Amino acid sequence: MKYFSLMRYFLLLIIVWFYGMDISDFSDDAPHGIHFIRQTDGLAFTLHYWKTNAPLFEPGTLNWANKGAKAACEFPIFYFLTAKSFSIWGVDFGFLRLMHGLISIMGLFALWGITGFFIRSKGFRLLVILSLFTVTVFNYYAFNFLPDTPAFSLVLLGYYFAMRYFFDDSKAHFFLSIAAFALASLLKITFLIHPLALIMAIAWTQRQKRIMHFLVWLLLILFPVFLWWFFVLKYNSIVGDIYFTTGPKGIWNMGVEHIYRVWEAVSKHWRNSYFPKYSWYGLGGMLIFLVAFWHKIQVVFRAWFLLLSLGGVCYALMFWQQLEHHDYYFLNVLPWFLLVFLMFFHVLENASITLRIRQVLIVLVCCFTLSSLVKAKDKMIWRMSERTEEENPAWLAAELRQINPLAFENIENEKLWVMGEKTKNGVFVQLQSQGITQPIQFNDAFAQVAAGNGISRILLLSNEENALLGLKELGWRVIAEDKMHQTMLLDHP
């Protein structure tokens, strides 16, 4: 009962977060909003497994630009499991959202457990959880189709189990930490910086233990990760995929103007999605506070913080180009910020600070946390209502299908050529179909051989008179048309 008395506040906080941030309103929606392309790529992997009944190690999408539409990126275990759920209960994109969301909640439970190693006060522990809820990037991607938040949450689980092992020497926690860290890194290899930083910190501060012990710990995490990414590189080379990022996009390959443009995007455009303005002020004050009381922090936590800082810098430099357009890359460095909160409250509880100063600091933290929660709520409302340019083709395809449902009968089993689509899988996920996508320009050479290559439908998403004329000359006919949006579906009798 004593343990429950602590947990009930945390459980209430989870419920308030889920409904207060309006996550419940979109937790079973189809993909929409910012990073629509990446969302539909994840669902394309799932639909590929479902449509082809492929084994786990034959991943692919819905775009036949590659051989057999095959491609590999993150470890597809959750896509594969979602596809199996489709086979039992029917296609429902909410399954993948729910799976990722449950892993996110497990990560929150892990963070609650981690706070107990640093902080005694349950009020301070709850403030750390609330601080995470001020991060729009976390709120938005917690119940989403991207693998980054599950990877982040699995890292928190890895931290928790590793710390349990460090304190109670339990073999079960040792292997659970390996499993959590390895799966996080299989989803996103860049998350390896976390087990590396923590294990190296423990190894440095526990040098009385045999070095072989820590090498085994690391190797058990690294081996499956490197094995999977060796498979990814080989697999994509065989099927001809160049779409998915499987290598660094470092700052060293960029000009000064491009480097500055990325910095502008991170510091101005994305900054409020990471933390609202007052949280940044609070974090700055916390860092100054920690420097002043650095000697009050346990050696292992100091080493962990410094190594994680180094890992975060290396990560940013290696993927600097990606930071301009991908706010979810911040999730990989979010544990560093959480560590700042944890160490701040740890010092606040244990350092020799007058009661008046302690009270003032607590009030300030509460004020900027509550203010930041309001800002995060506003940001979530904006994100959930936004319709991006990338999702317009999928929306137009859905509109055309609604107007002409008979023309789209059995479309799931057809192979489409979609013209006017810049994404790889957006329209295909919307229609649960597959085929080839091309931008606005009409490809006359491809049109000549389209029917012979298995293309049975053409979806034209813009009023291209030359394209339409050329297609009609090749025997294609219009079977559905939305004159308002200038979209049409053609077949080849």
XYZ file of C-alpha atoms in Angstrom:
493
model
C 0.000 0.000 0.000
C 2.885 2.355 0.716
C 4.227 1.834 -2.816
C 0.757 2.389 -4.271
C 0.389 5.600 -2.309
C 3.370 6.932 -4.255
C 2.264 5.519 -7.594
C -1.287 6.819 -7.578
C -0.084 10.391 -8.123
C 2.001 9.262 -11.043
C -0.860 7.265 -12.583
C -3.147 10.257 -12.245
C -0.509 12.372 -13.977
C -0.420 9.950 -16.934
C -4.200 10.169 -17.327
C -4.157 13.966 -17.137
C -1.352 14.056 -19.739
C -3.191 11.713 -22.131
C -6.406 13.714 -22.048
C -5.081 17.145 -21.097
C -2.721 17.304 -24.079
C -5.543 15.994 -26.332
C -3.453 12.946 -27.220
C -6.654 10.913 -26.876
C -8.202 12.883 -29.759
C -5.721 11.596 -32.339
C -4.438 8.374 -30.789
C -6.289 6.247 -33.364
C -6.101 8.607 -36.374
C -4.565 7.852 -39.743
C -1.272 9.672 -40.394
C -1.517 13.421 -40.795
C 0.320 16.592 -39.922
C 4.025 17.292 -39.661
C 6.386 14.568 -40.927
C 3.546 12.911 -42.801
C 6.112 11.336 -45.130
C 7.951 9.558 -42.323
C 4.681 8.471 -40.737
C 3.453 6.854 -43.951
C 6.835 5.211 -44.539
C 6.395 3.343 -41.255
C 2.869 2.266 -42.145
C 4.075 1.223 -45.595
C 6.390 -1.305 -43.943
C 3.409 -2.619 -41.980
C 1.151 -2.864 -45.033
C 3.915 -4.573 -46.996
C 4.087 -7.330 -44.381
C 0.309 -7.605 -44.346
C -0.229 -7.653 -48.121
C 2.655 -9.995 -48.973
C 2.711 -12.124 -45.782
C 6.497 -11.646 -45.894
C 8.700 -12.995 -43.072
C 10.295 -10.564 -40.628
C 13.598 -10.387 -42.492
C 12.042 -9.465 -45.843
C 10.879 -5.919 -45.074
C 9.564 -3.594 -47.742
C 7.229 -0.707 -48.442
C 4.467 -0.135 -51.022
C 6.621 1.611 -53.607
C 7.866 -0.593 -56.429
C 10.714 1.758 -57.315
C 12.846 -0.940 -55.661
C 12.933 -4.592 -56.595
C 9.767 -6.132 -55.188
C 9.116 -2.899 -53.213
C 11.675 -4.161 -50.708
C 13.696 -1.898 -48.411
C 15.037 -1.930 -44.856
C 15.751 0.686 -42.226
C 14.883 0.447 -38.523
C 14.327 -3.004 -37.052
C 10.716 -3.711 -38.103
C 9.486 -5.818 -35.186
C 6.605 -3.463 -34.343
C 5.602 -3.133 -38.001
C 5.616 -6.912 -38.275
C 3.488 -7.378 -35.146
C 1.024 -4.720 -36.315
C 0.699 -6.526 -39.662
C -0.170 -9.712 -37.772
C -2.872 -7.799 -35.910
C -4.253 -6.664 -39.305
C -4.549 -10.304 -40.312
C -6.655 -11.015 -37.219
C -8.743 -7.882 -36.685
C -8.513 -6.065 -40.022
C -6.562 -2.995 -41.054
C -6.583 -0.349 -38.346
C -3.673 2.102 -38.226
C -4.485 2.740 -34.576
C -2.789 -0.574 -33.710
C 0.665 0.852 -34.457
C -0.131 4.095 -32.630
C -1.314 2.078 -29.633
C 1.757 -0.155 -29.614
C 4.133 2.806 -29.754
C 2.020 4.630 -27.163
C 2.144 1.739 -24.706
C 5.933 1.630 -25.055
C 5.998 5.387 -24.397
C 4.008 4.874 -21.193
C 6.435 2.097 -20.180
C 9.198 4.657 -20.684
C 7.375 7.052 -18.349
C 7.163 4.321 -15.714
C 10.892 3.749 -16.179
C 11.580 7.479 -15.755
C 9.519 7.433 -12.561
C 11.700 4.573 -11.340
C 14.901 6.385 -12.342
C 13.893 9.464 -10.354
C 13.873 7.300 -7.234
C 17.634 6.755 -7.531
C 18.236 10.509 -7.493
C 15.369 12.066 -5.523
C 13.501 11.222 -2.320
C 10.652 13.734 -2.567
C 7.712 12.458 -4.598
C 6.852 16.087 -5.409
C 10.237 16.596 -7.090
C 9.866 13.253 -8.870
C 6.510 14.333 -10.276
C 8.046 17.627 -11.420
C 10.562 15.688 -13.526
C 7.695 13.836 -15.233
C 5.837 17.115 -15.755
C 8.975 18.605 -17.299
C 8.936 15.848 -19.923
C 5.317 16.714 -20.737
C 6.391 20.257 -21.665
C 8.289 18.789 -24.642
C 5.985 18.962 -27.681
C 8.234 16.579 -29.595
C 7.616 13.902 -26.961
C 3.874 14.579 -26.666
C 3.308 14.523 -30.424
C 5.329 11.404 -31.206
C 4.358 9.346 -28.136
C 1.324 7.890 -29.954
C 2.619 8.107 -33.497
C 3.998 5.927 -36.273
C 7.670 6.909 -36.011
C 10.112 4.626 -34.151
C 11.945 7.453 -32.359
C 9.744 7.725 -29.264
C 9.714 3.940 -28.711
C 13.519 4.051 -28.987
C 13.652 6.914 -26.468
C 11.331 5.047 -24.081
C 13.331 1.830 -24.395
C 16.472 3.796 -23.506
C 14.740 4.956 -20.321
C 13.896 1.320 -19.570
C 17.525 0.402 -20.233
C 18.683 3.108 -17.826
C 16.284 1.930 -15.145
C 17.235 -1.743 -15.366
C 20.951 -0.891 -15.529
C 20.689 1.214 -12.383
C 18.748 -1.537 -10.644
C 21.531 -3.936 -11.599
C 24.165 -1.461 -10.434
C 22.533 -1.185 -6.992
C 21.258 -4.737 -6.357
C 23.490 -6.846 -8.655
C 20.489 -8.731 -10.086
C 21.212 -10.827 -13.195
C 17.598 -10.383 -14.341
C 18.012 -6.593 -14.410
C 21.366 -7.003 -16.170
C 19.791 -8.885 -19.066
C 16.708 -6.661 -19.136
C 18.975 -3.619 -19.536
C 20.733 -5.345 -22.432
C 17.410 -6.186 -24.095
C 16.040 -2.631 -23.708
C 19.209 -0.883 -24.906
C 19.667 -3.304 -27.813
C 16.075 -2.928 -29.027
C 16.288 0.872 -28.754
C 19.460 0.836 -30.853
C 17.949 -1.603 -33.339
C 15.158 0.887 -33.896
C 17.577 3.838 -34.134
C 21.297 3.045 -34.106
C 22.117 6.563 -32.903
C 20.591 5.701 -29.513
C 23.711 3.631 -28.835
C 25.217 6.734 -27.255
C 23.138 6.009 -24.139
C 24.316 2.526 -23.163
C 27.845 3.508 -24.159
C 27.818 6.571 -21.885
C 26.222 4.800 -18.913
C 28.303 1.607 -19.053
C 31.542 3.540 -19.526
C 30.642 5.758 -16.552
C 29.944 2.742 -14.343
C 33.106 1.028 -15.555
C 35.209 4.105 -14.767
C 33.806 4.518 -11.259
C 33.735 0.784 -10.436
C 37.222 -0.125 -11.558
C 37.520 -2.786 -8.873
C 35.275 -4.976 -11.026
C 36.838 -6.884 -13.887
C 36.980 -4.948 -17.142
C 35.817 -8.086 -18.945
C 32.442 -7.759 -17.234
C 31.798 -4.362 -18.817
C 33.092 -5.497 -22.217
C 30.619 -8.384 -22.187
C 27.840 -5.954 -21.235
C 28.659 -3.729 -24.195
C 29.201 -6.554 -26.669
C 25.849 -8.133 -25.864
C 24.226 -4.815 -26.819
C 26.431 -4.032 -29.827
C 26.389 -7.446 -31.474
C 22.686 -7.610 -32.523
C 22.730 -3.933 -33.517
C 25.733 -4.184 -35.825
C 24.440 -7.482 -37.189
C 21.117 -5.870 -38.113
C 22.707 -2.835 -39.762
C 25.081 -5.034 -41.726
C 21.944 -6.807 -42.976
C 20.259 -3.455 -43.792
C 23.185 -2.231 -45.891
C 23.463 -5.543 -47.727
C 19.712 -5.887 -48.234
C 19.257 -2.344 -49.572
C 22.233 -2.810 -51.889
C 20.642 -5.928 -53.382
C 17.158 -4.418 -53.861
C 18.515 -1.036 -55.007
C 17.125 1.178 -52.230
C 18.730 4.600 -51.774
C 15.772 6.288 -50.101
C 16.276 5.435 -46.426
C 19.112 7.110 -44.554
C 21.639 4.471 -43.483
C 24.685 6.667 -42.984
C 25.671 9.931 -41.271
C 25.026 13.329 -42.847
C 27.790 15.186 -41.085
C 28.560 18.832 -40.628
C 31.909 18.326 -42.380
C 30.153 17.897 -45.750
C 28.405 21.271 -45.553
C 29.235 24.830 -46.457
C 29.186 27.650 -43.920
C 25.835 28.994 -45.160
C 24.206 25.583 -44.925
C 25.596 25.033 -41.422
C 24.194 28.392 -40.329
C 20.812 27.651 -41.946
C 20.520 24.457 -39.911
C 21.437 26.372 -36.759
C 18.718 28.915 -37.547
C 16.163 26.106 -37.964
C 17.154 24.471 -34.677
C 17.469 27.650 -32.604
C 14.398 29.455 -33.952
C 11.995 27.152 -35.772
C 12.287 23.963 -33.703
C 13.347 25.345 -30.326
C 9.829 25.707 -28.916
C 9.043 22.146 -29.947
C 11.918 20.967 -27.772
C 11.192 23.116 -24.723
C 9.118 26.308 -24.391
C 10.919 29.578 -23.710
C 10.690 29.591 -19.912
C 11.938 26.021 -19.684
C 15.099 27.072 -21.514
C 15.645 29.815 -18.936
C 15.080 27.283 -16.175
C 17.486 24.780 -17.734
C 20.136 27.463 -18.019
C 19.702 28.313 -14.350
C 19.868 24.624 -13.404
C 23.154 24.163 -15.266
C 24.676 27.132 -13.438
C 23.409 25.677 -10.154
C 24.965 22.276 -10.966
C 28.324 23.825 -11.802
C 28.272 25.635 -8.445
C 27.485 22.380 -6.578
C 29.349 19.973 -8.864
C 31.184 18.356 -5.944
C 27.839 17.382 -4.356
C 26.957 15.057 -7.247
C 27.959 11.396 -7.026
C 30.997 10.549 -9.149
C 29.157 7.983 -11.286
C 26.454 10.524 -12.180
C 29.079 13.147 -13.030
C 30.880 10.729 -15.335
C 27.587 9.687 -16.933
C 26.618 13.322 -17.536
C 29.957 14.240 -19.128
C 30.062 11.161 -21.371
C 26.459 11.679 -22.435
C 27.277 15.317 -23.217
C 30.163 14.192 -25.415
C 27.931 11.629 -27.121
C 25.265 14.254 -27.792
C 27.798 16.613 -29.400
C 29.104 13.819 -31.632
C 25.540 12.875 -32.588
C 24.657 16.461 -33.554
C 27.808 16.858 -35.647
C 27.285 13.525 -37.429
C 23.650 14.274 -38.337
C 23.724 18.056 -38.592
C 22.081 18.093 -42.040
C 19.070 16.160 -40.726
C 18.376 18.602 -37.900
C 17.015 21.231 -40.291
C 13.859 19.281 -41.169
C 13.529 16.599 -38.482
C 12.525 17.818 -35.033
C 12.198 14.263 -33.708
C 15.996 13.897 -33.807
C 15.865 15.826 -30.533
C 14.483 12.732 -28.775
C 17.959 11.213 -28.800
C 19.376 14.024 -26.662
C 16.288 14.462 -24.479
C 17.693 12.046 -21.822
C 20.560 14.519 -21.329
C 18.058 17.221 -20.391
C 16.226 14.841 -18.082
C 19.544 14.093 -16.395
C 19.954 17.830 -15.768
C 16.568 17.884 -13.998
C 17.452 14.780 -11.979
C 20.821 16.071 -10.826
C 19.356 19.487 -9.999
C 16.742 18.023 -7.668
C 19.321 15.601 -6.253
C 21.592 18.496 -5.283
C 18.662 20.596 -4.083
C 17.772 17.835 -1.614
C 21.300 17.087 -0.430
C 23.327 20.306 -0.601
C 23.627 22.747 2.293
C 21.205 25.396 1.071
C 19.178 27.725 3.294
C 15.469 26.984 3.516
C 14.535 30.362 1.985
C 16.687 29.811 -1.113
C 15.406 26.243 -1.452
C 11.795 27.469 -1.333
C 12.447 30.187 -3.907
C 14.038 27.673 -6.299
C 11.125 25.264 -5.925
C 8.591 28.029 -6.637
C 10.542 29.115 -9.727
C 10.692 25.542 -11.063
C 6.953 25.087 -10.508
C 6.185 28.383 -12.245
C 8.186 27.771 -15.417
C 7.007 24.147 -15.570
C 3.322 25.087 -15.395
C 3.826 27.930 -17.873
C 5.620 25.565 -20.254
C 2.801 23.015 -19.984
C 0.354 25.656 -21.228
C 2.654 26.459 -24.164
C 3.057 22.760 -24.960
C -0.736 22.373 -25.000
C -1.063 25.258 -27.487
C 1.650 23.733 -29.662
C -0.136 20.379 -29.676
C -3.427 21.981 -30.767
C -1.624 23.636 -33.672
C 0.139 20.440 -34.703
C -2.985 18.320 -34.626
C -4.920 20.801 -36.776
C -2.158 21.319 -39.341
C -2.448 19.813 -42.809
C 0.872 19.855 -44.599
C 1.646 20.059 -48.295
C 3.033 16.518 -48.222
C -0.327 15.007 -47.262
C -2.343 16.837 -49.938
C -1.970 14.047 -52.554
C -3.317 11.460 -50.098
C -6.176 13.794 -49.221
C -6.987 14.342 -52.925
C -6.946 10.585 -53.535
C -9.361 10.082 -50.624
C -11.676 12.804 -51.975
C -11.719 11.232 -55.436
C -12.471 7.832 -53.936
C -15.358 9.271 -51.940
C -16.858 10.851 -55.059
C -16.385 7.743 -57.238
C -16.354 4.686 -54.944
C -17.164 2.195 -57.725
C -14.059 3.170 -59.704
C -11.913 2.349 -56.664
C -13.338 -1.105 -56.036
C -10.567 -3.633 -55.468
C -7.977 -0.814 -55.626
C -6.082 -2.582 -52.822
C -5.073 -5.285 -55.282
C -4.159 -2.956 -58.151
C -0.765 -1.556 -59.045
C -0.911 2.240 -59.443
C 1.151 4.857 -61.153
C 0.629 8.073 -59.162
C 1.608 11.289 -60.912
C 1.949 14.455 -58.873
C 3.069 12.660 -55.685
C 6.393 13.650 -54.106
C 6.209 11.160 -51.251
C 7.051 7.490 -51.636
C 4.100 5.943 -49.823
C 1.534 8.612 -48.871
C -1.170 7.818 -51.434
C -0.502 4.085 -51.236
C -1.056 4.052 -47.475
C -4.272 6.044 -47.928
C -5.577 3.572 -50.541
C -3.811 0.516 -49.058
C -2.461 -0.069 -52.539
C 1.001 -0.154 -54.119
C 2.862 0.963 -57.233
C 5.104 3.785 -58.461
C 5.025 7.487 -57.577
C 6.395 10.323 -59.668
C 6.244 14.117 -59.313
C 4.408 16.459 -61.641
C 6.511 15.842 -64.759
C 4.970 13.382 -67.210
C 7.299 10.490 -68.020
C 6.521 9.559 -71.621
C 9.026 6.675 -71.695
C 7.492 5.092 -68.593
C 3.976 5.613 -69.965
C 4.896 3.551 -73.033
C 5.662 0.473 -70.919
C 3.412 1.094 -67.884
C 0.700 -1.420 -68.786
C 3.303 -4.029 -69.719
C 4.981 -3.556 -66.302
C 1.801 -4.403 -64.422
C 0.442 -0.854 -63.930
C -3.351 -1.223 -64.023
C -4.421 2.231 -62.793
C -3.040 5.751 -63.131
C -3.881 8.415 -60.571
C -3.340 11.903 -61.989
C -3.239 14.482 -59.207
C -2.957 17.619 -61.336
C -4.591 18.858 -64.510
C -1.742 18.040 -66.894
C -3.239 18.340 -70.364
C -0.155 16.971 -72.124
C -0.019 13.992 -69.781
C -3.720 13.269 -70.195
C -3.500 13.557 -73.978
C -0.481 11.270 -74.115
C -2.136 8.675 -71.903
C -5.316 8.670 -73.942
C -3.275 8.104 -77.105
C -1.780 5.040 -75.404
C -5.244 3.640 -74.705
C -5.822 4.845 -71.134
C -9.304 6.108 -70.237
C -10.670 8.277 -67.414
C -12.917 6.291 -65.057
C -13.171 8.779 -62.174
C -12.739 12.551 -62.039
C -12.893 15.293 -59.449
C -13.139 18.485 -61.490
C -12.959 20.768 -58.461
C -9.550 19.410 -57.424
C -8.457 18.428 -60.961
C -7.728 14.832 -60.087
C -8.605 11.719 -62.054
C -8.203 7.965 -62.143
C -7.492 6.116 -65.391
C -7.443 2.487 -66.369
C -6.282 0.519 -69.385
C -9.020 -1.765 -70.770
